[in-house]
PDB file of C-alpha atoms in Angstrom:
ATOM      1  CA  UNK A   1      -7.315 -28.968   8.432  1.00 82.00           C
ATOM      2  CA  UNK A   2      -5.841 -25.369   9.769  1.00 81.00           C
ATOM      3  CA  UNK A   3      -3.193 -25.341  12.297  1.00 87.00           C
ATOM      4  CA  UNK A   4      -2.482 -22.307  13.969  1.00 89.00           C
ATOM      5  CA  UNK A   5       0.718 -21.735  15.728  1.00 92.00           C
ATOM      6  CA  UNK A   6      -0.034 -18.830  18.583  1.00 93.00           C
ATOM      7  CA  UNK A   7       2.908 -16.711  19.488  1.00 94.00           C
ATOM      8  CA  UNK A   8       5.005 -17.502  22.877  1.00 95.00           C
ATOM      9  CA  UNK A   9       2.467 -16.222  25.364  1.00 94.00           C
ATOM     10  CA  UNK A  10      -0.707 -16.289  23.464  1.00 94.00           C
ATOM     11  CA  UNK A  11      -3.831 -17.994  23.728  1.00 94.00           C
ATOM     12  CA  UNK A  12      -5.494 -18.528  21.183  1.00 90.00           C
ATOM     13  CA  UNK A  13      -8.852 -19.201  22.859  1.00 91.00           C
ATOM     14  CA  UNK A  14      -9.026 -15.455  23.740  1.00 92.00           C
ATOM     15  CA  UNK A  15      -8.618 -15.043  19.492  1.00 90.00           C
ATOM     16  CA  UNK A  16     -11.454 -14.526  16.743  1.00 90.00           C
ATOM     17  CA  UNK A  17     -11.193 -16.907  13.988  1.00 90.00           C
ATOM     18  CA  UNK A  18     -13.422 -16.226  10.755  1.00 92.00           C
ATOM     19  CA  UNK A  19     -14.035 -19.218   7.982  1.00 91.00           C
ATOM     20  CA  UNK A  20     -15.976 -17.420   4.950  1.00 95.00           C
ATOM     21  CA  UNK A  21     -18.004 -19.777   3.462  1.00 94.00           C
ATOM     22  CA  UNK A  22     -20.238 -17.117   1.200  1.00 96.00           C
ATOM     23  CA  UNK A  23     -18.786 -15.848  -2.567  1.00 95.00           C
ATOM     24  CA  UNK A  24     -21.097 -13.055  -2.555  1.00 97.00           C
ATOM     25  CA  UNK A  25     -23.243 -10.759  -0.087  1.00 98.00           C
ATOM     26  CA  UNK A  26     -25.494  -8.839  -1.826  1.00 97.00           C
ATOM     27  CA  UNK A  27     -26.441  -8.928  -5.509  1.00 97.00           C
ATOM     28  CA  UNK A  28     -28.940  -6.082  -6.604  1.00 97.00           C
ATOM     29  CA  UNK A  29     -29.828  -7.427  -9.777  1.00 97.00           C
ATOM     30  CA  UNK A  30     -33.147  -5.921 -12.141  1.00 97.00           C
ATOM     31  CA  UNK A  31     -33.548  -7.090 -16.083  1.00 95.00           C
ATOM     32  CA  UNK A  32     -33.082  -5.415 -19.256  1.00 93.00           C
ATOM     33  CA  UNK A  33     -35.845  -2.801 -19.749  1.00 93.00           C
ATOM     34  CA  UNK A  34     -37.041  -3.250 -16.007  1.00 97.00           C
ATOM     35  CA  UNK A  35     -34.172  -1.800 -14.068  1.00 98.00           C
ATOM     36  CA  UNK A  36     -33.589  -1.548 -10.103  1.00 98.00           C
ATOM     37  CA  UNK A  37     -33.848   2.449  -9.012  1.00 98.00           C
ATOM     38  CA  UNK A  38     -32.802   4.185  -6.275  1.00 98.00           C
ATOM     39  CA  UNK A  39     -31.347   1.916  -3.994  1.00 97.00           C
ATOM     40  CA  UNK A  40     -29.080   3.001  -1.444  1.00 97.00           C
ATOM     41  CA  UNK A  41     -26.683   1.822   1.007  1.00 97.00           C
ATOM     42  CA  UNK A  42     -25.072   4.412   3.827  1.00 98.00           C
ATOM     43  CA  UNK A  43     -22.585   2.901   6.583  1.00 98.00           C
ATOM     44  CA  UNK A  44     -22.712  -0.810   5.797  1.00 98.00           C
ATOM     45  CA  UNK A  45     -19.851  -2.800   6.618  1.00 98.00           C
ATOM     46  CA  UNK A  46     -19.383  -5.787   4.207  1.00 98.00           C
ATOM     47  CA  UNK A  47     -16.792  -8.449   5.836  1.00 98.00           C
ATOM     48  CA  UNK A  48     -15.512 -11.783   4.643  1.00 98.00           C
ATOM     49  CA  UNK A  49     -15.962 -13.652   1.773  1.00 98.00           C
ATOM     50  CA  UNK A  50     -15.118 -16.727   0.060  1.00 96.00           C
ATOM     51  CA  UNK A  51     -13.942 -17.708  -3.737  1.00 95.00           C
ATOM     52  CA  UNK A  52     -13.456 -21.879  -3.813  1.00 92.00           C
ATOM     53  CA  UNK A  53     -11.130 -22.318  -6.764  1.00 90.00           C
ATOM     54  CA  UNK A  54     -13.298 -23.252  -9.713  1.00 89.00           C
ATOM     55  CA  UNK A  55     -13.099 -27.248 -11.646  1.00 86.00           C
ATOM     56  CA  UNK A  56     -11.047 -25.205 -14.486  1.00 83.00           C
ATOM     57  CA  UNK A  57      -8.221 -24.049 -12.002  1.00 84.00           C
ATOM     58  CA  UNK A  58      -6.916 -19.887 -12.007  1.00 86.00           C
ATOM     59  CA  UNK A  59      -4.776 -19.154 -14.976  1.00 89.00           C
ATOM     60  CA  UNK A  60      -5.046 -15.280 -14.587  1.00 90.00           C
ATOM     61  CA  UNK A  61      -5.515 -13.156 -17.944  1.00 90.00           C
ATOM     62  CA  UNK A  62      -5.585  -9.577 -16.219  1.00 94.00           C
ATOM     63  CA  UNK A  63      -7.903  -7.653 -14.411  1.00 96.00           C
ATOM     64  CA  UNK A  64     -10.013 -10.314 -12.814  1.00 94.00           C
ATOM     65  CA  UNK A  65     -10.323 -12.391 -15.695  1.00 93.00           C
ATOM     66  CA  UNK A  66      -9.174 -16.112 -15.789  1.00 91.00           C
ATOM     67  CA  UNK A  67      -9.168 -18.955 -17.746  1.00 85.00           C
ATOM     68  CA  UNK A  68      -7.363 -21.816 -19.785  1.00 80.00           C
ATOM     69  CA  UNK A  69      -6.316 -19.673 -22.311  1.00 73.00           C
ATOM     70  CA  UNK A  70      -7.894 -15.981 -24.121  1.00 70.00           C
ATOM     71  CA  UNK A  71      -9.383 -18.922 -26.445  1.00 70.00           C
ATOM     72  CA  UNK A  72     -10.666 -21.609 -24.662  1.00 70.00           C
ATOM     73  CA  UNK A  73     -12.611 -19.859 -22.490  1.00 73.00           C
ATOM     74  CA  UNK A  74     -12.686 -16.493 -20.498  1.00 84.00           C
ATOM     75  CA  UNK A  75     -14.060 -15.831 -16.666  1.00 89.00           C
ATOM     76  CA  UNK A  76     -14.017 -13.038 -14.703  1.00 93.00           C
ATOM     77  CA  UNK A  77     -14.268 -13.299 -10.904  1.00 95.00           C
ATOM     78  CA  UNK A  78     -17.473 -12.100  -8.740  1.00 95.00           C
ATOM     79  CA  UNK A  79     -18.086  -9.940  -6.169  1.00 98.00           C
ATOM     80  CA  UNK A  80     -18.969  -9.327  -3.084  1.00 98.00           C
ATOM     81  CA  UNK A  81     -21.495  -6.395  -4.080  1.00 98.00           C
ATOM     82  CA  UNK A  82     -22.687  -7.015  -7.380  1.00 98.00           C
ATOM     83  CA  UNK A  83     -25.218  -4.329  -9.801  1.00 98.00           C
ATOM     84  CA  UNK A  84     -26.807  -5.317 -12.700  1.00 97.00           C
ATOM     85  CA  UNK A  85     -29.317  -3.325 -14.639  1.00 98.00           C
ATOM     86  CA  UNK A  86     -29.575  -0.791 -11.729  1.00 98.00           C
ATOM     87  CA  UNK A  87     -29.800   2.848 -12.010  1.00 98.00           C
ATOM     88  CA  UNK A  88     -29.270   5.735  -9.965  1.00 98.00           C
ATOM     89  CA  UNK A  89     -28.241   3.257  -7.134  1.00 98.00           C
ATOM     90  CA  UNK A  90     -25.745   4.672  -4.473  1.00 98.00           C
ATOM     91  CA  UNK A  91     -23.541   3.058  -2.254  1.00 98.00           C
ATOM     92  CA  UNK A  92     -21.294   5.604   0.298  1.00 98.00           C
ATOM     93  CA  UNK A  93     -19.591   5.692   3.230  1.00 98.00           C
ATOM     94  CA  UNK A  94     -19.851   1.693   3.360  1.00 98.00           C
ATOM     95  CA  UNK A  95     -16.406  -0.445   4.072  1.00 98.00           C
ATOM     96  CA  UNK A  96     -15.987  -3.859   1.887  1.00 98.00           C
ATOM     97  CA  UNK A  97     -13.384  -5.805   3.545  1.00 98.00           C
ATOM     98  CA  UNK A  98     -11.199  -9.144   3.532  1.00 98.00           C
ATOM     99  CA  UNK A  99     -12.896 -10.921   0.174  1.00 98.00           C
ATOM    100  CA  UNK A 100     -11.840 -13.564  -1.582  1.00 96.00           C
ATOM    101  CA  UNK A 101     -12.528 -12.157  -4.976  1.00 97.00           C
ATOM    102  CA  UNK A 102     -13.571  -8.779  -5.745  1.00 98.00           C
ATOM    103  CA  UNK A 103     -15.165  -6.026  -3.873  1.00 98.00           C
ATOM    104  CA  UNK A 104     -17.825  -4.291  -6.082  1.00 98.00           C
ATOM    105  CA  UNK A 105     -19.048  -4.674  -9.304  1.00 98.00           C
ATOM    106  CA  UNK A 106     -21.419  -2.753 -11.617  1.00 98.00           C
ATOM    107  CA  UNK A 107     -22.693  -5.071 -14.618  1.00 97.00           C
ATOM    108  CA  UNK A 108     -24.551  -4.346 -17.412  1.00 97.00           C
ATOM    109  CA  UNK A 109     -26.962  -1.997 -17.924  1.00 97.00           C
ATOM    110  CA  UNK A 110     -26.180  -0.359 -14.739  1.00 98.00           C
ATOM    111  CA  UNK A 111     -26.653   3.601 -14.987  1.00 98.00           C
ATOM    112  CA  UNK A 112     -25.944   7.096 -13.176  1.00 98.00           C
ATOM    113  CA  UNK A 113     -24.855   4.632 -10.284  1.00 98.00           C
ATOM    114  CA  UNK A 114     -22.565   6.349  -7.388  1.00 98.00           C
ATOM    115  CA  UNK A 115     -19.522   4.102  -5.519  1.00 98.00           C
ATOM    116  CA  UNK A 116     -18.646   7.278  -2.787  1.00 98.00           C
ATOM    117  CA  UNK A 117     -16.805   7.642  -0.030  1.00 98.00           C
ATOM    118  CA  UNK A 118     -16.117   4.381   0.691  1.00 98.00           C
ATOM    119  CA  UNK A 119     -13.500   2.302   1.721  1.00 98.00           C
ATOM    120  CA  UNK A 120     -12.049  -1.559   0.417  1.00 98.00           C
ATOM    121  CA  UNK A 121      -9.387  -2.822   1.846  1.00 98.00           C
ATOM    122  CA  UNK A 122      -7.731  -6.604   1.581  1.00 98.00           C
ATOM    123  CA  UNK A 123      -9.845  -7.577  -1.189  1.00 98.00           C
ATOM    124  CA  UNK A 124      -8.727 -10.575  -3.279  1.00 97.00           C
ATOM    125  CA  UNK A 125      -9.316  -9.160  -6.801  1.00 98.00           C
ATOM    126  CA  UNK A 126     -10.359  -5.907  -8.313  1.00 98.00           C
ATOM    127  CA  UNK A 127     -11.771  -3.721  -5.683  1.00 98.00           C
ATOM    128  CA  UNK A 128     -14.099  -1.843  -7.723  1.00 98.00           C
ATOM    129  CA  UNK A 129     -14.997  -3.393 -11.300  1.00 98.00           C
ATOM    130  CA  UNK A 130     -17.392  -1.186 -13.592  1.00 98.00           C
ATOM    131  CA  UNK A 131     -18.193  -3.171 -16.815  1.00 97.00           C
ATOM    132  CA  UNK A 132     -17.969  -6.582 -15.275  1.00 96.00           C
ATOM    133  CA  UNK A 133     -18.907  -8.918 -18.528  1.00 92.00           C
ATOM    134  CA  UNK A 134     -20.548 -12.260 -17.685  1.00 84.00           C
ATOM    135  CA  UNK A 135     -20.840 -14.646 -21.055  1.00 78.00           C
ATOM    136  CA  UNK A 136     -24.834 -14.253 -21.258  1.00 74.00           C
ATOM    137  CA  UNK A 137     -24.506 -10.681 -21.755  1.00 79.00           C
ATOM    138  CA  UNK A 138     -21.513 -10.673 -24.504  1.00 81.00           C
ATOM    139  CA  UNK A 139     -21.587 -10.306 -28.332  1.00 73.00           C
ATOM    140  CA  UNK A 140     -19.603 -12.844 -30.709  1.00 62.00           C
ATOM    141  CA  UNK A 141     -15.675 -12.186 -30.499  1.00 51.00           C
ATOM    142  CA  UNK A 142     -14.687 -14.209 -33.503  1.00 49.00           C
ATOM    143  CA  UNK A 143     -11.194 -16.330 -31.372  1.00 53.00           C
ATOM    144  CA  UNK A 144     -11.057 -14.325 -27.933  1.00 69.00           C
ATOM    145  CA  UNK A 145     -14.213 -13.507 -25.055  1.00 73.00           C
ATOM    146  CA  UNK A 146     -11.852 -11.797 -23.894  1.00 82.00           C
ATOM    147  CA  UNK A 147     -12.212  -8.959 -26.651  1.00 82.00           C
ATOM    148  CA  UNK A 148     -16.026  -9.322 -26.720  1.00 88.00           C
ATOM    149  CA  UNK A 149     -18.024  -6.270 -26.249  1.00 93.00           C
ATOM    150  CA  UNK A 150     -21.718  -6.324 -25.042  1.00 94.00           C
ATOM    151  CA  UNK A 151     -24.085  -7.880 -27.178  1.00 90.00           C
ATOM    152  CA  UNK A 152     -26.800  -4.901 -27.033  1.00 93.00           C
ATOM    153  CA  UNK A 153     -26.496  -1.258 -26.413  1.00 93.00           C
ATOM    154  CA  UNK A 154     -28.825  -1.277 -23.309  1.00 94.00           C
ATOM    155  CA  UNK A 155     -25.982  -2.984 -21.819  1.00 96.00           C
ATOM    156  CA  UNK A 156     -23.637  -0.917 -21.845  1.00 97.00           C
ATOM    157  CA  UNK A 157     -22.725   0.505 -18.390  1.00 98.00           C
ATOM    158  CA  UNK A 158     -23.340   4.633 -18.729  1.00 98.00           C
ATOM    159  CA  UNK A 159     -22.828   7.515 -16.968  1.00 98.00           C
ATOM    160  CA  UNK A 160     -21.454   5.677 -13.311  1.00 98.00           C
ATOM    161  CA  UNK A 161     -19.195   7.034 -10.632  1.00 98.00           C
ATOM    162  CA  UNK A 162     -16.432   6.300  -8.402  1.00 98.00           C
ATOM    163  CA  UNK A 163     -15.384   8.942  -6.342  1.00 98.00           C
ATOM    164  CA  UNK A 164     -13.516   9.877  -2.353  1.00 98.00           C
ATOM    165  CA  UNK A 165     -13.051   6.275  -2.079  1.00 98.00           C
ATOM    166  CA  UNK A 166      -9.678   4.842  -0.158  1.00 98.00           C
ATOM    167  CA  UNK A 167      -9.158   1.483  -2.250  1.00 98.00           C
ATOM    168  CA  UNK A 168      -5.810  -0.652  -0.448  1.00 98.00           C
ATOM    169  CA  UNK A 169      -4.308  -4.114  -0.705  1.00 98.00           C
ATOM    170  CA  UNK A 170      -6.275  -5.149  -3.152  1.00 98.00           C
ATOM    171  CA  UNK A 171      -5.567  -8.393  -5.570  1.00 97.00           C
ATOM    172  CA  UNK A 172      -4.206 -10.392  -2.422  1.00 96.00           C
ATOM    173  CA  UNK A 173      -5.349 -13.769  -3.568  1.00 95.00           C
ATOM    174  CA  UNK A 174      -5.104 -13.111  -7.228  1.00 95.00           C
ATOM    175  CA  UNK A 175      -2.265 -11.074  -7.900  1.00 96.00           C
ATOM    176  CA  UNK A 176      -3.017  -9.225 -11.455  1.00 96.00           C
ATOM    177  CA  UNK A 177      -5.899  -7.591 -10.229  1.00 98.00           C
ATOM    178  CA  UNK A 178      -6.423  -3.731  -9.936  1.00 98.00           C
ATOM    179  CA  UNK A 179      -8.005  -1.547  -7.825  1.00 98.00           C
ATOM    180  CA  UNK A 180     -10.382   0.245  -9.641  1.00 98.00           C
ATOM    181  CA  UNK A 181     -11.411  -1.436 -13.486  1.00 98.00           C
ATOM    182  CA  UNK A 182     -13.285   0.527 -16.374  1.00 98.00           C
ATOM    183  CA  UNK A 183     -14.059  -1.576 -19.310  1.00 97.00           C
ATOM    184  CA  UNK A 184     -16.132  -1.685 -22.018  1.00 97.00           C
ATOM    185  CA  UNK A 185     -18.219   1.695 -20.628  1.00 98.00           C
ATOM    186  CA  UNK A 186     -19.656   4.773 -21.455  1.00 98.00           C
ATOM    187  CA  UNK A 187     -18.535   8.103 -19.143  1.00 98.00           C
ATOM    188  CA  UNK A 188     -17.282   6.289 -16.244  1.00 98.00           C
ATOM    189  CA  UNK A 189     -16.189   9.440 -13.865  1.00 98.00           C
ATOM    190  CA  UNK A 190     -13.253   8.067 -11.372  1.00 98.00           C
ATOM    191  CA  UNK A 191     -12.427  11.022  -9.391  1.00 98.00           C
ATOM    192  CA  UNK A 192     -10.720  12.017  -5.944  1.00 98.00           C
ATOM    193  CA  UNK A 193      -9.930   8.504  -5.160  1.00 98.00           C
ATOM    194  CA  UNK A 194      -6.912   7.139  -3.525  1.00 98.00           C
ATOM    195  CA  UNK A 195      -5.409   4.040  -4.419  1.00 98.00           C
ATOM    196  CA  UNK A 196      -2.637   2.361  -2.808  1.00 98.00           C
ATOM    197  CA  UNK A 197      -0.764  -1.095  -2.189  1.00 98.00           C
ATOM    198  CA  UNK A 198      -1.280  -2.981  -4.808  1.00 98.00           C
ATOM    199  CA  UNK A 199       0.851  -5.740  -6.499  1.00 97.00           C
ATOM    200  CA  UNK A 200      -0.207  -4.571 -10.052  1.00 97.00           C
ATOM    201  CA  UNK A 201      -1.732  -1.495 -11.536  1.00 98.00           C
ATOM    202  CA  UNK A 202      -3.746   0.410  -9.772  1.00 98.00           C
ATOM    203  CA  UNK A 203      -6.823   2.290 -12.235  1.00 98.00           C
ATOM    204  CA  UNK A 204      -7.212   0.146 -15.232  1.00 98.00           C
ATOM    205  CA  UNK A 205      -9.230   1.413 -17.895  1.00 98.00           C
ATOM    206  CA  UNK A 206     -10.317  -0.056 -21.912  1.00 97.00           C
ATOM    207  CA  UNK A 207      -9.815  -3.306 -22.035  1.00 95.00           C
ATOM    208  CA  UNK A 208      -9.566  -4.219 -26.052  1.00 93.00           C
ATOM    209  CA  UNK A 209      -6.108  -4.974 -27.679  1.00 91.00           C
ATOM    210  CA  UNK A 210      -6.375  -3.083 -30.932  1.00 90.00           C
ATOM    211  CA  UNK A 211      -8.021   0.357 -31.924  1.00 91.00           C
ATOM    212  CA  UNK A 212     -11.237  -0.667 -32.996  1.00 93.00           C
ATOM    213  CA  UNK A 213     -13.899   1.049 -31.913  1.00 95.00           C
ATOM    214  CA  UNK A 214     -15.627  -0.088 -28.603  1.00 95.00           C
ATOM    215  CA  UNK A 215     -18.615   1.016 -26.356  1.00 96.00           C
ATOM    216  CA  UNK A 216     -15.484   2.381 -24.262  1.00 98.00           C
ATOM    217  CA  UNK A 217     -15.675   5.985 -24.596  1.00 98.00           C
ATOM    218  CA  UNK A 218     -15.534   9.261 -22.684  1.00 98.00           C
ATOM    219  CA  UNK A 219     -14.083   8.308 -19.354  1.00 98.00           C
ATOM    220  CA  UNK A 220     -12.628  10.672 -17.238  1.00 98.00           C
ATOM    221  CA  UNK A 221      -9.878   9.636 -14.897  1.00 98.00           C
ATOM    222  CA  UNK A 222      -9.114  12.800 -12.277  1.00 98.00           C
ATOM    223  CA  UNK A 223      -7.547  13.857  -9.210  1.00 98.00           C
ATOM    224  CA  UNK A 224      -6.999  10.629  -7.809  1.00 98.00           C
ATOM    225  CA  UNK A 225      -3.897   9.630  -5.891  1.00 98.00           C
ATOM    226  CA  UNK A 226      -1.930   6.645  -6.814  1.00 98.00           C
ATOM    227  CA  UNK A 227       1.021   5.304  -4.949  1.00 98.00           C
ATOM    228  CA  UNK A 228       2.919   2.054  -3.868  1.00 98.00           C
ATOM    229  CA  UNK A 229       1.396   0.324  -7.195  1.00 98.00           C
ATOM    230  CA  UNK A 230       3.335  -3.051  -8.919  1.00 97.00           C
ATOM    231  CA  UNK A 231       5.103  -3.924  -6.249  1.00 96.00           C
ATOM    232  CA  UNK A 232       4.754  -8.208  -7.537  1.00 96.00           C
ATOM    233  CA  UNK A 233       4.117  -7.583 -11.483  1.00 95.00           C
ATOM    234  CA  UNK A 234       5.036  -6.177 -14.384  1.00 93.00           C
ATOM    235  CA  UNK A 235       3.593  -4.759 -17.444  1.00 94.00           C
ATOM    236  CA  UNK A 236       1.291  -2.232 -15.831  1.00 95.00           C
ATOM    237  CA  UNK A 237       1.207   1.148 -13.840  1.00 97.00           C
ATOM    238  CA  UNK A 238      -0.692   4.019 -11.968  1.00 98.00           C
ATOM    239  CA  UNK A 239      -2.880   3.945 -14.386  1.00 98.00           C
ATOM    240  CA  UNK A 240      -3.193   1.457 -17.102  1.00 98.00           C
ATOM    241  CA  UNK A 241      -5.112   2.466 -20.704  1.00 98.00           C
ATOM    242  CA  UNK A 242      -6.440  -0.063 -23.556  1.00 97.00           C
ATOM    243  CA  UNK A 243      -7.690   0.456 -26.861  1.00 96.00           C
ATOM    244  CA  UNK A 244      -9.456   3.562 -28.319  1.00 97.00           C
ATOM    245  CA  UNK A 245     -11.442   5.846 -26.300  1.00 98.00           C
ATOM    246  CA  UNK A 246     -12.750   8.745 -28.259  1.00 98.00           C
ATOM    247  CA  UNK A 247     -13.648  11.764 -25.517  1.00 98.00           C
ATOM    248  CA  UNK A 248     -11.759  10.234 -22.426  1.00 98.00           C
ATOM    249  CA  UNK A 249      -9.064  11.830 -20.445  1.00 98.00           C
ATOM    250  CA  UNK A 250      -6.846  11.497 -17.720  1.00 98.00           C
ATOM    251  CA  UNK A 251      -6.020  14.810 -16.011  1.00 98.00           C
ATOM    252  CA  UNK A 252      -4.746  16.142 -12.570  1.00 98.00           C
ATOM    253  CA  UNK A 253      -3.945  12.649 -10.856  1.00 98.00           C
ATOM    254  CA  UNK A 254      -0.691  12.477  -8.675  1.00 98.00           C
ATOM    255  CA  UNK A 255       0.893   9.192  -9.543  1.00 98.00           C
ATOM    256  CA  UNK A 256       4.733   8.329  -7.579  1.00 98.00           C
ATOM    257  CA  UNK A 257       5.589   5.198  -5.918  1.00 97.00           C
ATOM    258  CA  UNK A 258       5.953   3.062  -8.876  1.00 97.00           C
ATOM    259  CA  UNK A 259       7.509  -0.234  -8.261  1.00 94.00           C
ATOM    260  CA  UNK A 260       8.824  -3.262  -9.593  1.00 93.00           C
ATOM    261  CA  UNK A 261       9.582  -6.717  -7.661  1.00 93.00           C
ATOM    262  CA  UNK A 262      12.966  -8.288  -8.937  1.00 90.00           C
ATOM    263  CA  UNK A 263      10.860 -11.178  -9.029  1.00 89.00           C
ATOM    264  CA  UNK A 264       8.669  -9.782 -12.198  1.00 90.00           C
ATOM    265  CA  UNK A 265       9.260 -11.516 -15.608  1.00 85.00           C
ATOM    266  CA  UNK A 266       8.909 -10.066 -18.976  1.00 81.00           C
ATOM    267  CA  UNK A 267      10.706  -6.516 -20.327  1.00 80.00           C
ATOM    268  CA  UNK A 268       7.904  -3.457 -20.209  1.00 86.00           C
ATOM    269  CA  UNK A 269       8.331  -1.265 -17.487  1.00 87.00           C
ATOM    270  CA  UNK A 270       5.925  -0.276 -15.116  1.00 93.00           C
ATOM    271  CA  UNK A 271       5.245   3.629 -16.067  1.00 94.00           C
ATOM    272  CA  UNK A 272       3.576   6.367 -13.675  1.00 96.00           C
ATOM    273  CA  UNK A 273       0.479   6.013 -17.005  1.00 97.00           C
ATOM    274  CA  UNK A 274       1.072   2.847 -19.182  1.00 96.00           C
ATOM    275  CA  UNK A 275      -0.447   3.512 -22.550  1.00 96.00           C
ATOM    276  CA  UNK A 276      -0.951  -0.208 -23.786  1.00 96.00           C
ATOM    277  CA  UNK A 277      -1.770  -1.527 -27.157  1.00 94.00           C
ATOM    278  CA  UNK A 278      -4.374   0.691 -29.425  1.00 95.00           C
ATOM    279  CA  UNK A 279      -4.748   3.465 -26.623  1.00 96.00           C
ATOM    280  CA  UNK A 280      -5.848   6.319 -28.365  1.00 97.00           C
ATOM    281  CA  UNK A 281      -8.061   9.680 -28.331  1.00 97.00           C
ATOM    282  CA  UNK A 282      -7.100  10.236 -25.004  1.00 97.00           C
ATOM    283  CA  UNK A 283      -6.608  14.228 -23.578  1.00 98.00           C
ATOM    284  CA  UNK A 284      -3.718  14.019 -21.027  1.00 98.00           C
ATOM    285  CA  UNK A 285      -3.379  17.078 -18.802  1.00 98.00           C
ATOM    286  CA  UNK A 286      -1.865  18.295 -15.638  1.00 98.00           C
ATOM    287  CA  UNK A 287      -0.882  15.252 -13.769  1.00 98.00           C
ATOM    288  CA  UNK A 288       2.053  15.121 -11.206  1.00 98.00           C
ATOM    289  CA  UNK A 289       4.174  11.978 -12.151  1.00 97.00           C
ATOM    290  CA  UNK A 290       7.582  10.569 -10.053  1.00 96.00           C
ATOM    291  CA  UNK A 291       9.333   8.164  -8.204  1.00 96.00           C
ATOM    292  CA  UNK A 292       8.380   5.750 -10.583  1.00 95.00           C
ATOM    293  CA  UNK A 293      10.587   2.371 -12.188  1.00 88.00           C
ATOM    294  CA  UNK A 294      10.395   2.975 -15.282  1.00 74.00           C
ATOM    295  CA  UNK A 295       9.552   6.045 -17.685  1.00 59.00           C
ATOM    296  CA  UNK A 296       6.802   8.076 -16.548  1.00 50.00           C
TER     297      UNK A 296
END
């Protein structure tokens, strides 16, 4: 039961209530060797969706990814527009808003795909995921899933794009989310975006604790505005790096705003570009870093 409590003078039969019952609203989904091609979307507005919390409870990792422990098994949560094996698919100018999870994903195999000009705004986890890993699809990863790269080459997610997007308030429901995730990828291009309000990092890319070599490689991370980022966690930044990533780079972003709630445990600080564990082969040029909590 839901009891709402109108405000002196307010009716609340004049007011719009919405109940999502759906987790996801479109899934454009092809096979290994027999892709989806050129599908596009122009001027769609995706609203309200639902994520019922699963039999093994939320114990968030990072990123979207949940679970008992990095050992006992890993998850990663869905999303309301979901890719797999699709190339040269475009969605632009199309608003995803209020989900209970994430906004979009692109999955394996999914190639020369475009995410422009769109906005997501109050999304519950990552608002765009490229590399989202589901168990089918991963290799062996010896103690952690978490660490598992894709279990063929054709999975690999190549060559995508995220760019003029305005990604906001995303992670609402679960809090270490990010609003825009790169992992495990091949020359991911995130450019021109803005991302802002968010209670964690805001462009997350790698995600392998070491520096071992991964299918992560050659993204380039430019021109995007980030501001207002970990304003509930700590631990993260404007932009977030893991592991090696021979050929990427970061260059020309304008990163300020930098928080940190006096509420967040543990002693990192939360840097204008937090270079995590094993980052490495990275060219770092011409960004505008300040305002920011800790060291830049």
């Amino acid at each position: 039961r839901l009891t709402y409590q109108a405000r002196p003078g307010e009716d609340p039969n004049r007011r719009r209530f919405v109940v999502p019952v759906a987790e996801q609203l479109l899934l454009v989904r092809g096979e290994a060797g027999r892709p989806v091609r050129n599908v596009r979307m122009e001027g769609i507005v995706f609203e309200y969706t639902e994520w019922p919390l699963p039999a093994v409870g939320y114990s968030g990792i990072q990123a979207g990814h949940y679970g008992p422990s990095i050992r006992e098994g890993v998850f990663v949560l869905p999303a309301a527009i979901e890719f797999q094996y699709a190339v040269d698919c475009r969605i632009s100018d199309c608003r995803v808003l209020h989900t209970g999870s994430g906004g979009v994903a692109l999955g394996p195999g999914c190639r020369r795909n475009r995410i422009v000009g769109c906005e997501l705004a109050d999304i519950g986890g990552n608002g765009i995921m490229v590399g989202r890993r589901t168990p089918q699809v991963l290799a062996g990863a010896g103690d952690s899933a978490l660490a598992a790269d894709w279990s063929s080459p054709k999975d690999v997610p190549v060559a995508n794009e995220v760019s003029n997007c305005l990604v906001q308030r995303c992670a609402a429901v679960n809090h270490g989310c990010v609003g825009i995730y790169d992992g495990f990828c091949e020359r991911t291009h995130i450019a021109h975006n803005v991302v802002t309000d968010m209670p964690y990092t805001g462009i997350s890319i790698g995600f392998f604790w070491g520096n071992a070599a991964t299918s992560q490689k050659g993204c380039v991370v430019e021109h995007n505005h980030i501001y207002d980022v970990m304003k509930m966690l700590a631990d993260g930044g404007g932009i977030y790096t893991l592991g090696r990533q021979p050929g990427s780079v970061l260059r020309g972003n304008h990163i300020h705003g930098v928080r940190r709630s006096p509420f967040a445990q543990g002693g990192a600080p939360n840097n204008g570009v937090f270079f995590d564990e094993g980052t490495c082969e990275f060219l770092v040029e011409g960004n505008v870093i300040y305002d920011t909590i800790g060291e830049a």
